[in-house]
């Protein structure tokens, strides 16, 4: 870890946190509608994972996708504008929060039908294998998704065909209000990968360095042609499942316990201790993030809605 | 008669049958501890216990399959699918098993489960704002119900939970907080009968689910100009009773069919075709259709609003029929 890299990781995580806080505020003001799933608490996973990969490795994820978009380098302005449903949004206001994508960054989308994207990721990996390129596909999903049929079908095919796909399961202990304890016969998700003979392991998802190292190792394995890897990141969402969640299913004490492991101060403290970051660096990054987020909001707010003449764009039949 | 919400009406029906029928269980994703995505089953876990209110993993297809099996064994599963969009994951079980079992095995047994699913929109984006009643109403063997009022919701759901065939009961997210008078009793409303929601002599509107409410609002506006609209609520899409719609059309000579689904292969196009067959000689104008625009529903508020039919669209369409 060098200073520059430490700054980048800290910056990206903080950007996601503040972006999400701002999105929640904008939701309360009615600027954002529908379902809004925030990534607060899980930042280390996206940031660690994407920093371990090449910018042209492919990315598929679920509806909880703001963190991935930002960690992939998408412009916060365009992300916020998408949440506002504006023409300048990443997907021109068509997709909204749950369906972000940026093809120029090999970010192939957030998908809102649970497990719907797993076969797509494996399919893209198949194309890479077929064309003998070195790309790999990162496929992110939750603990809840790992109980569904398409998850198992995709694991099986990925192993049988030895596909260059990296399954990253974010185990945040809940699928909406259903805990993994109640919904999954196997409480350790990586063991589901093991059961298909896939190289699988766990990582502390609240530790950005650990995630980065773990994904680097996984990527090296995949690029050496040995087939898929399954990484389970143990993490926690600090906010409700979506903005509509009254959180009846978990107690405050549990949330507070996890907040003690908040990946952002944890990383910062480590960096301060190791002299990778100074207080001044942290303050500078913090005000830079504040500026980015407030610019994103002003940009989104000032952006036009999609023109009604464009209603039928992007469908040919 | 007490005035209650559509949500409360459904809750009442579920509670009545949970109490009356010990074989009846509720199953679904987040219906227990979370309280249901649309709070329909809020408090049920505490009231009826985890044996009757079962939280399931995210397994729509298997959930329907499991419920079919339990129904074959004599239980009465009532499954909640958070949204109709997720019913596509389970369409194989719904059509190939639930809808076929009684017929395919010569009537020896059936799969009397009720599937509650939610239709609707509200900036939910392209995958979460769809209407699929047509997909399911297409298949013989499965009843499809789409109530518009609290009264119908309660009465039709009670009947659905007492019948011997599988029923897909589609609720509308934007109706949950609407209110209406609902009798307190345990009486059901027979499935497969339409209902006149407003009398009028000039134009017949045929609709179901939320579009009935919009039709009634449009009718009120038009009434100020002396145009009296009759509103026929189909209530059930399979079996579909067009008796009242046909007699209404014979009286008015003009009909407008409304739905939130897309134009092609839709319930609305089906209704229009059947009405034309039955009442061709009485038509003073071609049957009007007002449905969603033929494009996925965008997240952006203005595009979404432009995609779905609204009250002023209905008013305009009625005027067009009369001119
Ligand atoms: C097929 C399908 N079923 C149900 C839902 C509703 N739903 C949205 S997110 C979610 C929970 C998913 O949990 P998990 O995979 O653990 O991801 P997390 O939200 O925790 O990141 C559910 C049930 C859906 N979107 N798609
Ligand atoms: Mg989860």
XYZ file of C-alpha atoms and ligand atoms in Angstrom:
667
model
C 0.000 0.000 0.000
C 1.430 3.363 -0.941
C 0.155 6.787 0.029
C -1.526 7.446 -3.260
C -3.389 4.175 -3.157
C -4.457 4.711 0.446
C -5.847 8.095 -0.528
C -7.736 6.604 -3.420
C -9.341 3.879 -1.321
C -10.291 6.309 1.404
C -11.644 8.783 -1.097
C -13.776 6.212 -2.886
C -15.260 4.799 0.297
C -16.039 8.217 1.689
C -17.559 9.293 -1.591
C -19.924 6.341 -1.531
C -20.898 6.956 2.098
C -21.653 10.621 1.560
C -23.313 10.032 -1.757
C -25.678 7.563 -0.079
C -26.398 9.911 2.817
C -27.235 12.611 0.312
C -29.386 10.240 -1.725
C -31.392 9.434 1.411
C -31.892 13.157 1.962
C -32.986 13.655 -1.621
C -35.397 10.751 -1.292
C -36.982 12.403 1.737
C -37.381 15.560 -0.333
C -39.118 13.625 -3.075
C -36.349 14.234 -5.607
C -35.783 10.500 -5.859
C -38.684 8.057 -6.045
C -39.402 4.356 -6.077
C -37.077 1.895 -4.387
C -33.762 3.200 -3.126
C -31.285 0.651 -1.752
C -28.287 2.219 -0.090
C -24.830 0.714 0.219
C -23.809 2.422 3.471
C -21.624 0.114 5.551
C -20.624 -2.118 2.659
C -18.264 0.318 0.913
C -15.125 -1.711 1.537
C -16.452 -4.543 -0.594
C -17.017 -2.623 -3.822
C -13.965 -0.430 -3.383
C -11.652 -3.290 -2.433
C -12.940 -5.519 -5.207
C -12.830 -3.039 -8.055
C -9.396 -1.782 -7.083
C -8.110 -5.321 -7.364
C -9.379 -5.690 -10.919
C -8.516 -4.127 -14.243
C -10.757 -1.355 -15.507
C -11.797 -3.500 -18.452
C -12.814 -6.487 -16.370
C -16.564 -6.767 -16.527
C -18.974 -6.008 -13.731
C -22.496 -7.185 -13.026
C -24.308 -6.457 -9.792
C -27.711 -6.203 -8.151
C -29.998 -3.213 -7.500
C -27.783 -2.116 -4.584
C -25.501 -0.633 -7.180
C -24.541 2.970 -6.408
C -21.348 1.920 -4.656
C -20.256 -0.155 -7.624
C -20.976 2.624 -10.090
C -18.945 5.101 -8.049
C -16.093 2.700 -7.323
C -15.945 1.943 -11.044
C -15.305 5.616 -11.633
C -18.684 6.682 -12.958
C -19.259 10.390 -12.607
C -21.211 11.030 -9.383
C -23.129 13.691 -11.281
C -24.437 11.174 -13.797
C -25.221 8.685 -11.052
C -27.183 11.241 -9.034
C -28.923 12.439 -12.193
C -30.063 8.882 -12.833
C -31.516 8.715 -9.328
C -33.321 11.954 -10.118
C -34.644 10.439 -13.352
C -32.961 12.988 -15.597
C -31.806 12.870 -19.196
C -28.198 13.376 -18.068
C -28.319 10.261 -15.893
C -26.149 7.221 -16.580
C -29.095 5.514 -18.270
C -30.914 8.645 -19.379
C -33.412 8.353 -16.547
C -34.814 5.085 -17.846
C -33.407 2.744 -15.234
C -33.237 4.700 -11.992
C -31.406 3.682 -8.843
C -31.791 -0.050 -9.305
C -30.611 -0.173 -12.915
C -27.371 1.746 -13.277
C -24.950 0.816 -16.040
C -21.988 2.322 -17.848
C -20.848 0.305 -20.835
C -17.804 2.537 -21.320
C -16.562 1.248 -17.973
C -17.516 -2.374 -18.542
C -20.224 -1.964 -15.939
C -23.014 -4.013 -17.426
C -25.659 -3.137 -14.951
C -27.469 -3.368 -11.703
C -30.271 -5.902 -11.926
C -33.394 -5.735 -9.816
C -34.770 -9.212 -10.244
C -32.853 -11.171 -7.635
C -30.387 -13.645 -9.272
C -31.446 -12.597 -12.759
C -27.949 -11.381 -13.592
C -25.953 -14.405 -12.508
C -26.350 -16.319 -15.772
C -25.617 -13.128 -17.719
C -22.281 -12.742 -15.967
C -21.414 -16.358 -16.608
C -22.468 -15.915 -20.221
C -20.136 -12.991 -20.672
C -17.370 -15.035 -19.073
C -18.149 -17.761 -21.573
C -17.674 -15.257 -24.392
C -14.273 -14.277 -22.990
C -13.245 -17.882 -22.715
C -14.447 -18.582 -26.222
C -12.488 -15.617 -27.588
C -9.473 -16.475 -25.455
C -9.194 -13.012 -23.916
C -7.819 -12.343 -20.456
C -10.900 -10.586 -19.142
C -12.762 -11.822 -16.181
C -16.267 -11.039 -15.038
C -17.062 -9.907 -11.521
C -20.547 -10.990 -10.521
C -21.848 -9.485 -7.284
C -24.945 -10.650 -5.442
C -26.344 -11.006 -1.937
C -26.737 -13.824 0.542
C -30.434 -13.907 -0.309
C -29.730 -14.518 -3.969
C -27.717 -17.603 -3.098
C -30.881 -19.468 -2.152
C -32.519 -19.129 -5.532
C -32.487 -21.589 -8.380
C -30.547 -19.558 -10.921
C -27.694 -19.178 -8.454
C -27.254 -22.934 -8.305
C -27.664 -23.415 -12.023
C -25.043 -20.758 -12.690
C -22.549 -22.176 -10.162
C -22.865 -25.534 -11.779
C -22.351 -24.318 -15.338
C -19.513 -21.983 -14.347
C -17.614 -24.885 -12.823
C -18.426 -27.432 -15.495
C -17.281 -25.014 -18.197
C -14.495 -23.589 -16.052
C -15.566 -20.010 -16.755
C -13.502 -16.896 -15.911
C -16.063 -15.505 -13.495
C -15.552 -14.203 -9.998
C -18.602 -14.648 -7.826
C -18.628 -12.107 -5.040
C -21.324 -12.792 -2.490
C -22.028 -9.906 -0.145
C -23.252 -11.615 2.973
C -24.831 -8.773 4.931
C -26.836 -11.250 7.010
C -30.194 -10.226 5.613
C -32.278 -10.453 2.502
C -34.742 -7.655 3.152
C -35.951 -8.675 6.616
C -35.123 -12.353 6.370
C -31.917 -13.354 8.097
C -29.564 -15.878 6.547
C -30.194 -18.020 9.617
C -33.858 -18.360 8.639
C -33.434 -18.613 4.901
C -30.239 -20.467 4.142
C -29.444 -24.050 5.060
C -25.804 -23.095 4.840
C -24.905 -20.037 6.901
C -21.498 -19.668 5.279
C -22.136 -18.757 1.683
C -18.698 -19.700 0.373
C -19.477 -23.314 1.200
C -22.133 -23.230 -1.476
C -19.331 -22.496 -3.924
C -17.298 -25.361 -2.426
C -20.175 -27.742 -2.979
C -19.792 -27.173 -6.714
C -16.068 -27.716 -6.549
C -15.435 -24.012 -7.053
C -12.410 -22.475 -5.339
C -14.151 -20.546 -2.544
C -13.297 -18.564 0.562
C -14.415 -15.884 2.987
C -13.095 -12.388 3.561
C -13.806 -9.641 6.079
C -15.930 -7.281 4.012
C -15.444 -4.458 6.501
C -11.739 -4.381 5.724
C -10.954 -2.798 2.387
C -7.369 -4.033 2.267
C -8.430 -7.579 2.997
C -11.054 -7.447 0.261
C -8.579 -6.060 -2.222
C -6.010 -8.739 -1.436
C -8.618 -11.448 -1.590
C -9.949 -10.342 -4.970
C -6.403 -9.994 -6.323
C -5.776 -13.577 -5.382
C -9.049 -14.663 -6.963
C -8.311 -12.760 -10.159
C -4.865 -14.320 -10.479
C -6.392 -17.756 -10.099
C -9.023 -17.071 -12.730
C -6.567 -15.501 -15.180
C -4.363 -18.532 -14.911
C -7.211 -20.434 -16.533
C -8.213 -22.488 -13.525
C -11.888 -21.544 -13.611
C -14.262 -19.606 -11.380
C -13.721 -18.383 -7.829
C -16.319 -17.682 -5.153
C -15.549 -15.054 -2.527
C -17.912 -14.416 0.359
C -17.519 -10.949 1.862
C -18.865 -10.673 5.397
C -20.461 -7.294 5.608
C -23.440 -5.371 6.979
C -25.758 -2.670 5.743
C -26.056 0.220 8.147
C -29.363 1.391 6.739
C -32.625 -0.394 5.992
C -33.014 -2.669 3.006
C -34.557 0.215 1.105
C -35.963 3.548 2.178
C -39.298 1.842 2.825
C -37.899 -0.500 5.477
C -39.119 0.025 9.068
C -36.420 -2.459 10.249
C -38.684 -4.450 12.530
C -36.539 -7.544 12.133
C -33.268 -6.467 13.698
C -32.400 -4.671 16.888
C -30.499 -1.450 17.312
C -27.822 -3.118 19.406
C -26.860 -5.369 16.511
C -26.598 -2.397 14.166
C -24.494 -0.484 16.709
C -22.233 -3.490 17.171
C -21.541 -3.593 13.437
C -21.058 0.152 13.241
C -18.046 -0.305 15.488
C -16.509 -2.099 12.537
C -17.321 0.720 10.126
C -14.838 0.192 7.265
C -14.150 3.887 6.747
C -12.857 5.057 10.148
C -11.220 1.670 10.520
C -9.203 2.153 7.354
C -8.461 5.761 8.180
C -7.142 4.933 11.622
C -4.907 2.245 10.180
C -3.570 4.654 7.583
C -2.961 7.389 10.153
C -1.084 4.943 12.343
C 1.021 3.732 9.413
C 1.562 7.275 8.165
C -0.085 6.465 4.860
C -2.497 9.321 5.412
C -2.212 12.459 7.472
C -5.047 14.313 9.169
C -4.627 16.987 6.514
C -5.026 14.395 3.761
C -8.185 13.137 5.415
C -9.625 16.636 5.747
C -8.746 17.475 2.179
C -10.392 14.299 0.906
C -13.414 14.925 3.044
C -13.964 18.409 1.663
C -13.306 17.152 -1.856
C -16.001 14.507 -1.366
C -18.373 17.085 0.025
C -17.823 19.190 -3.058
C -18.327 16.217 -5.397
C -21.574 15.233 -3.733
C -23.013 18.706 -3.636
C -22.027 19.235 -7.265
C -23.731 15.970 -8.120
C -26.947 17.177 -6.532
C -26.857 20.601 -8.192
C -26.106 18.987 -11.509
C -28.935 16.476 -11.155
C -31.363 19.112 -9.990
C -30.535 21.439 -12.864
C -30.691 18.679 -15.461
C -33.705 18.350 -17.733
C -36.139 15.479 -17.564
C -35.997 13.221 -20.604
C -37.913 14.769 -23.453
C -41.360 13.320 -24.012
C -40.419 12.983 -27.673
C -37.912 10.383 -26.578
C -40.555 8.182 -24.943
C -40.188 5.477 -27.576
C -36.408 5.604 -27.863
C -34.447 2.400 -27.328
C -37.206 -0.010 -28.328
C -37.413 -1.273 -31.852
C -40.419 -3.530 -31.520
C -71.086 -0.463 7.029
C -67.497 0.279 8.083
C -65.239 2.180 5.700
C -61.846 0.521 5.442
C -58.858 0.493 3.126
C -58.203 -2.021 0.386
C -55.230 -3.228 2.437
C -57.393 -3.696 5.512
C -60.040 -5.519 3.468
C -57.447 -8.049 2.330
C -56.161 -8.368 5.881
C -59.693 -9.078 7.087
C -60.210 -11.793 4.514
C -56.904 -13.434 5.398
C -57.609 -13.257 9.131
C -61.077 -14.725 8.713
C -59.764 -17.724 6.846
C -56.734 -18.136 9.094
C -59.195 -18.461 11.957
C -61.797 -20.575 10.152
C -59.546 -22.963 8.343
C -56.766 -24.617 10.348
C -55.294 -25.994 7.120
C -54.721 -22.537 5.730
C -51.205 -21.122 5.867
C -49.623 -17.982 4.477
C -46.258 -18.258 2.771
C -44.055 -15.651 1.173
C -40.884 -13.630 1.167
C -40.767 -11.219 4.093
C -44.417 -11.634 5.072
C -43.527 -12.359 8.710
C -40.746 -10.548 10.525
C -40.594 -7.773 7.925
C -44.386 -7.383 7.903
C -44.913 -7.781 4.158
C -43.513 -5.517 1.439
C -46.822 -3.669 1.343
C -47.622 -4.267 5.030
C -50.577 -6.500 4.228
C -49.500 -9.192 6.699
C -48.122 -6.850 9.337
C -48.612 -8.341 12.801
C -49.780 -11.720 11.481
C -46.638 -13.521 12.585
C -47.250 -12.382 16.162
C -50.948 -13.183 15.961
C -50.898 -16.548 14.213
C -47.387 -17.836 14.791
C -44.641 -19.070 12.538
C -46.497 -22.275 11.687
C -49.217 -20.346 9.918
C -47.213 -17.370 8.637
C -44.169 -18.728 6.897
C -41.251 -16.607 5.741
C -39.513 -18.202 2.798
C -36.187 -17.698 1.058
C -36.192 -15.960 -2.348
C -37.410 -18.975 -4.265
C -40.502 -17.952 -6.233
C -40.550 -20.935 -8.539
C -40.031 -23.530 -5.835
C -42.322 -21.650 -3.495
C -45.216 -22.094 -5.895
C -44.172 -25.693 -6.493
C -44.002 -26.386 -2.762
C -47.398 -24.795 -2.263
C -48.891 -26.916 -5.023
C -47.580 -30.021 -3.280
C -49.006 -28.916 0.049
C -52.319 -28.102 -1.609
C -52.419 -31.562 -3.173
C -52.033 -32.961 0.330
C -55.117 -31.049 1.428
C -53.590 -27.903 2.842
C -54.635 -24.456 1.761
C -51.534 -22.403 0.966
C -51.972 -18.702 0.334
C -48.764 -17.437 -1.209
C -47.700 -13.830 -1.435
C -45.473 -12.943 -4.374
C -44.108 -9.490 -3.584
C -44.791 -8.252 -7.072
C -46.268 -9.720 -10.226
C -42.884 -9.156 -11.862
C -41.426 -11.949 -9.758
C -44.270 -14.250 -10.780
C -42.371 -14.650 -14.048
C -39.812 -16.685 -12.115
C -42.638 -19.018 -11.176
C -44.629 -19.032 -14.378
C -43.653 -22.603 -15.156
C -45.016 -23.888 -11.846
C -48.114 -21.738 -12.144
C -49.018 -22.727 -15.695
C -47.552 -26.201 -16.121
C -48.459 -27.519 -12.701
C -51.017 -25.460 -10.791
C -53.262 -24.802 -13.761
C -53.005 -28.335 -15.155
C -53.115 -30.741 -12.271
C -56.871 -31.163 -11.885
C -57.413 -31.555 -15.636
C -54.366 -33.633 -16.445
C -55.119 -36.260 -13.826
C -58.750 -36.611 -14.763
C -60.163 -34.580 -11.930
C -58.870 -36.874 -9.173
C -57.260 -34.067 -7.227
C -56.470 -30.416 -7.585
C -54.099 -27.750 -6.325
C -56.273 -25.194 -4.581
C -53.716 -22.577 -3.751
C -54.158 -18.842 -3.832
C -51.330 -16.737 -5.160
C -51.508 -13.097 -4.103
C -49.326 -10.841 -6.206
C -48.990 -7.106 -6.485
C -49.206 -5.137 -9.691
C -48.466 -1.442 -9.953
C -45.803 1.177 -10.440
C -44.485 4.408 -8.942
C -40.987 5.107 -10.259
C -39.983 1.496 -9.817
C -38.274 1.246 -13.180
C -38.697 -1.075 -16.152
C -38.513 -4.440 -14.371
C -40.790 -3.546 -11.469
C -43.652 -1.690 -13.159
C -45.295 -4.281 -15.325
C -48.758 -5.750 -15.766
C -48.852 -9.462 -16.477
C -52.462 -10.429 -15.886
C -52.705 -11.275 -19.573
C -49.900 -13.865 -19.304
C -51.768 -15.708 -16.609
C -55.349 -15.195 -17.769
C -54.283 -16.869 -21.018
C -54.041 -20.311 -19.477
C -57.135 -22.425 -18.828
C -57.203 -23.905 -15.349
C -56.136 -20.834 -13.441
C -58.554 -18.215 -12.177
C -57.347 -14.640 -12.308
C -58.909 -12.002 -10.073
C -58.124 -8.273 -10.016
C -60.313 -6.386 -7.574
C -60.735 -2.622 -7.715
C -62.448 -1.907 -4.398
C -62.029 -2.913 -0.757
C -65.396 -4.654 -0.854
C -64.491 -6.765 -3.873
C -61.016 -7.443 -2.538
C -62.378 -8.927 0.648
C -65.269 -10.862 -0.861
C -63.358 -12.263 -3.816
C -60.353 -13.253 -1.733
C -62.601 -15.080 0.739
C -64.118 -17.061 -2.113
C -60.717 -17.705 -3.672
C -59.513 -19.249 -0.417
C -62.525 -21.574 -0.288
C -62.596 -22.896 -3.857
C -61.074 -26.029 -5.328
C -58.978 -24.444 -8.041
C -55.857 -22.321 -8.045
C -56.440 -18.595 -8.091
C -54.084 -15.782 -8.965
C -55.276 -12.788 -6.986
C -53.629 -9.605 -8.236
C -53.671 -6.604 -5.934
C -52.653 -3.126 -7.009
C -49.957 -1.276 -5.089
C -51.634 2.065 -5.705
C -54.967 0.828 -4.358
C -53.836 -0.306 -0.902
C -54.661 2.997 0.752
C -57.930 3.637 -1.079
C -61.096 3.322 0.987
C -64.548 1.895 0.648
C -67.474 0.412 2.527
C -67.047 -3.234 3.392
C -69.497 -5.458 5.279
C -68.130 -7.001 8.443
C -69.213 -10.590 7.791
C -67.510 -13.621 6.355
C -69.456 -13.742 3.133
C -67.612 -14.202 -0.123
C -68.366 -12.763 -3.547
C -68.581 -15.378 -6.308
C -65.641 -15.416 -8.721
C -66.326 -14.815 -12.385
C -69.003 -12.139 -12.136
C -68.508 -8.586 -13.293
C -70.102 -5.634 -11.547
C -71.550 -2.251 -12.512
C -69.749 0.426 -10.539
C -71.663 3.360 -12.012
C -74.796 3.643 -14.124
C -74.906 5.782 -17.246
C -76.502 5.887 -20.655
C -74.000 7.474 -23.028
C -70.767 5.477 -23.001
C -69.728 2.178 -21.414
C -66.284 1.904 -19.850
C -65.041 -1.605 -19.227
C -62.137 -1.804 -16.807
C -60.653 -3.679 -13.862
C -58.375 -3.025 -10.921
C -57.087 0.535 -10.516
C -58.446 1.686 -13.869
C -61.966 1.361 -12.461
C -61.172 4.137 -10.001
C -59.814 6.331 -12.744
C -62.889 5.586 -14.851
C -65.129 6.691 -11.992
C -63.194 9.921 -11.612
C -63.419 10.560 -15.336
C -67.132 9.779 -15.245
C -67.644 12.400 -12.556
C -65.925 15.036 -14.655
C -67.862 14.103 -17.775
C -71.115 14.145 -15.884
C -70.681 17.882 -15.369
C -70.967 18.195 -19.144
C -73.997 15.975 -19.241
C -72.142 12.872 -20.417
C -73.195 9.854 -18.381
C -70.683 7.031 -18.354
C -71.498 3.516 -17.231
C -68.542 1.770 -15.569
C -68.363 -2.016 -15.717
C -65.754 -3.652 -13.485
C -64.658 -7.033 -14.795
C -63.232 -8.076 -11.412
C -62.167 -11.466 -12.762
C -60.186 -11.957 -15.943
C -60.617 -15.733 -15.934
C -63.327 -16.726 -16.022
C -64.293 -13.474 -17.664
C -67.896 -12.411 -17.473
C -68.751 -9.972 -20.242
C -72.507 -10.219 -19.749
C -72.926 -6.853 -18.064
C -70.470 -5.185 -20.418
C -72.352 -6.467 -23.449
C -75.728 -5.335 -22.175
C -74.250 -1.990 -21.233
C -72.788 -1.612 -24.693
C -76.094 -2.555 -26.299
C -77.627 0.284 -24.335
C -74.976 2.956 -24.950
C -73.655 1.928 -28.369
C -70.172 3.074 -27.379
C -67.494 1.381 -25.331
C -64.051 2.241 -24.049
C -61.873 -0.543 -22.673
C -59.234 0.436 -20.138
C -56.240 -1.307 -18.688
C -52.691 -0.626 -17.551
C -51.223 -3.343 -19.716
C -49.477 -2.924 -23.042
C -51.626 -2.793 -26.183
C -50.613 -5.970 -28.001
C -52.029 -9.299 -26.854
C -53.539 -7.540 -23.871
C -56.598 -8.109 -21.752
C -57.976 -4.902 -23.227
C -57.588 -6.075 -26.823
C -59.207 -9.372 -25.858
C -62.156 -7.629 -24.247
C -62.601 -5.329 -27.221
C -62.604 -8.233 -29.662
C -65.176 -10.145 -27.656
C -67.399 -7.118 -27.194
C -67.348 -6.489 -30.894
C -68.386 -10.061 -31.618
C -71.240 -9.909 -29.173
C -72.573 -6.438 -29.891
C -71.446 -5.540 -33.397
C -74.891 -4.478 -34.546
C -75.268 -2.071 -31.664
C -72.020 -0.169 -32.123
C -72.236 3.522 -32.952
C -68.449 3.854 -32.964
C -65.460 1.530 -33.058
C -64.646 0.222 -29.594
C -62.041 2.455 -27.958
C -58.936 1.112 -26.253
C -56.926 3.022 -23.720
C -53.910 1.201 -22.347
C -50.261 1.918 -21.588
C -47.993 3.161 -24.333
C -46.181 0.356 -26.112
C -42.862 0.870 -24.364
C -41.291 -0.333 -21.089
C -42.111 1.882 -18.129
C -39.203 4.224 -17.506
C -38.025 5.303 -14.083
C -38.159 9.023 -14.924
C -41.329 10.493 -13.458
C -42.424 12.325 -16.580
C -41.853 9.369 -18.903
C -43.667 7.073 -16.516
C -46.618 9.454 -16.342
C -46.689 9.685 -20.128
C -46.689 5.896 -20.445
C -49.646 5.065 -18.215
C -53.221 6.150 -18.924
C -54.605 8.856 -16.617
C -57.971 10.464 -15.915
C -57.652 13.170 -18.509
C -56.705 10.565 -21.121
C -59.922 8.755 -20.242
C -61.987 11.924 -20.460
C -60.434 12.635 -23.858
C -61.052 9.100 -25.098
C -64.706 9.217 -24.053
C -65.193 12.541 -25.824
C -63.525 11.123 -28.907
C -65.959 8.201 -28.885
C -68.869 10.616 -28.810
C -67.664 12.916 -31.550
C -37.001 -12.557 -7.982
C -37.144 -11.519 -6.936
N -37.779 -11.825 -5.793
C -37.913 -10.905 -4.823
C -37.411 -9.654 -4.993
C -37.584 -8.599 -3.908
N -36.311 -8.373 -3.244
C -35.536 -7.345 -3.620
S -34.095 -7.351 -2.828
C -34.478 -8.713 -1.947
C -33.509 -9.257 -0.954
C -32.232 -9.698 -1.555
O -31.303 -9.942 -0.555
P -29.774 -10.195 -0.833
O -29.611 -11.037 -2.035
O -29.190 -10.710 0.416
O -29.193 -8.754 -1.180
P -29.099 -7.451 -0.258
O -30.352 -6.658 -0.495
O -28.937 -7.876 1.144
O -27.923 -6.683 -0.770
C -35.743 -9.155 -2.285
C -36.413 -10.302 -1.669
C -36.777 -9.362 -6.212
N -36.300 -8.141 -6.481
N -36.635 -10.318 -7.148
Mg -28.213 -9.637 1.927
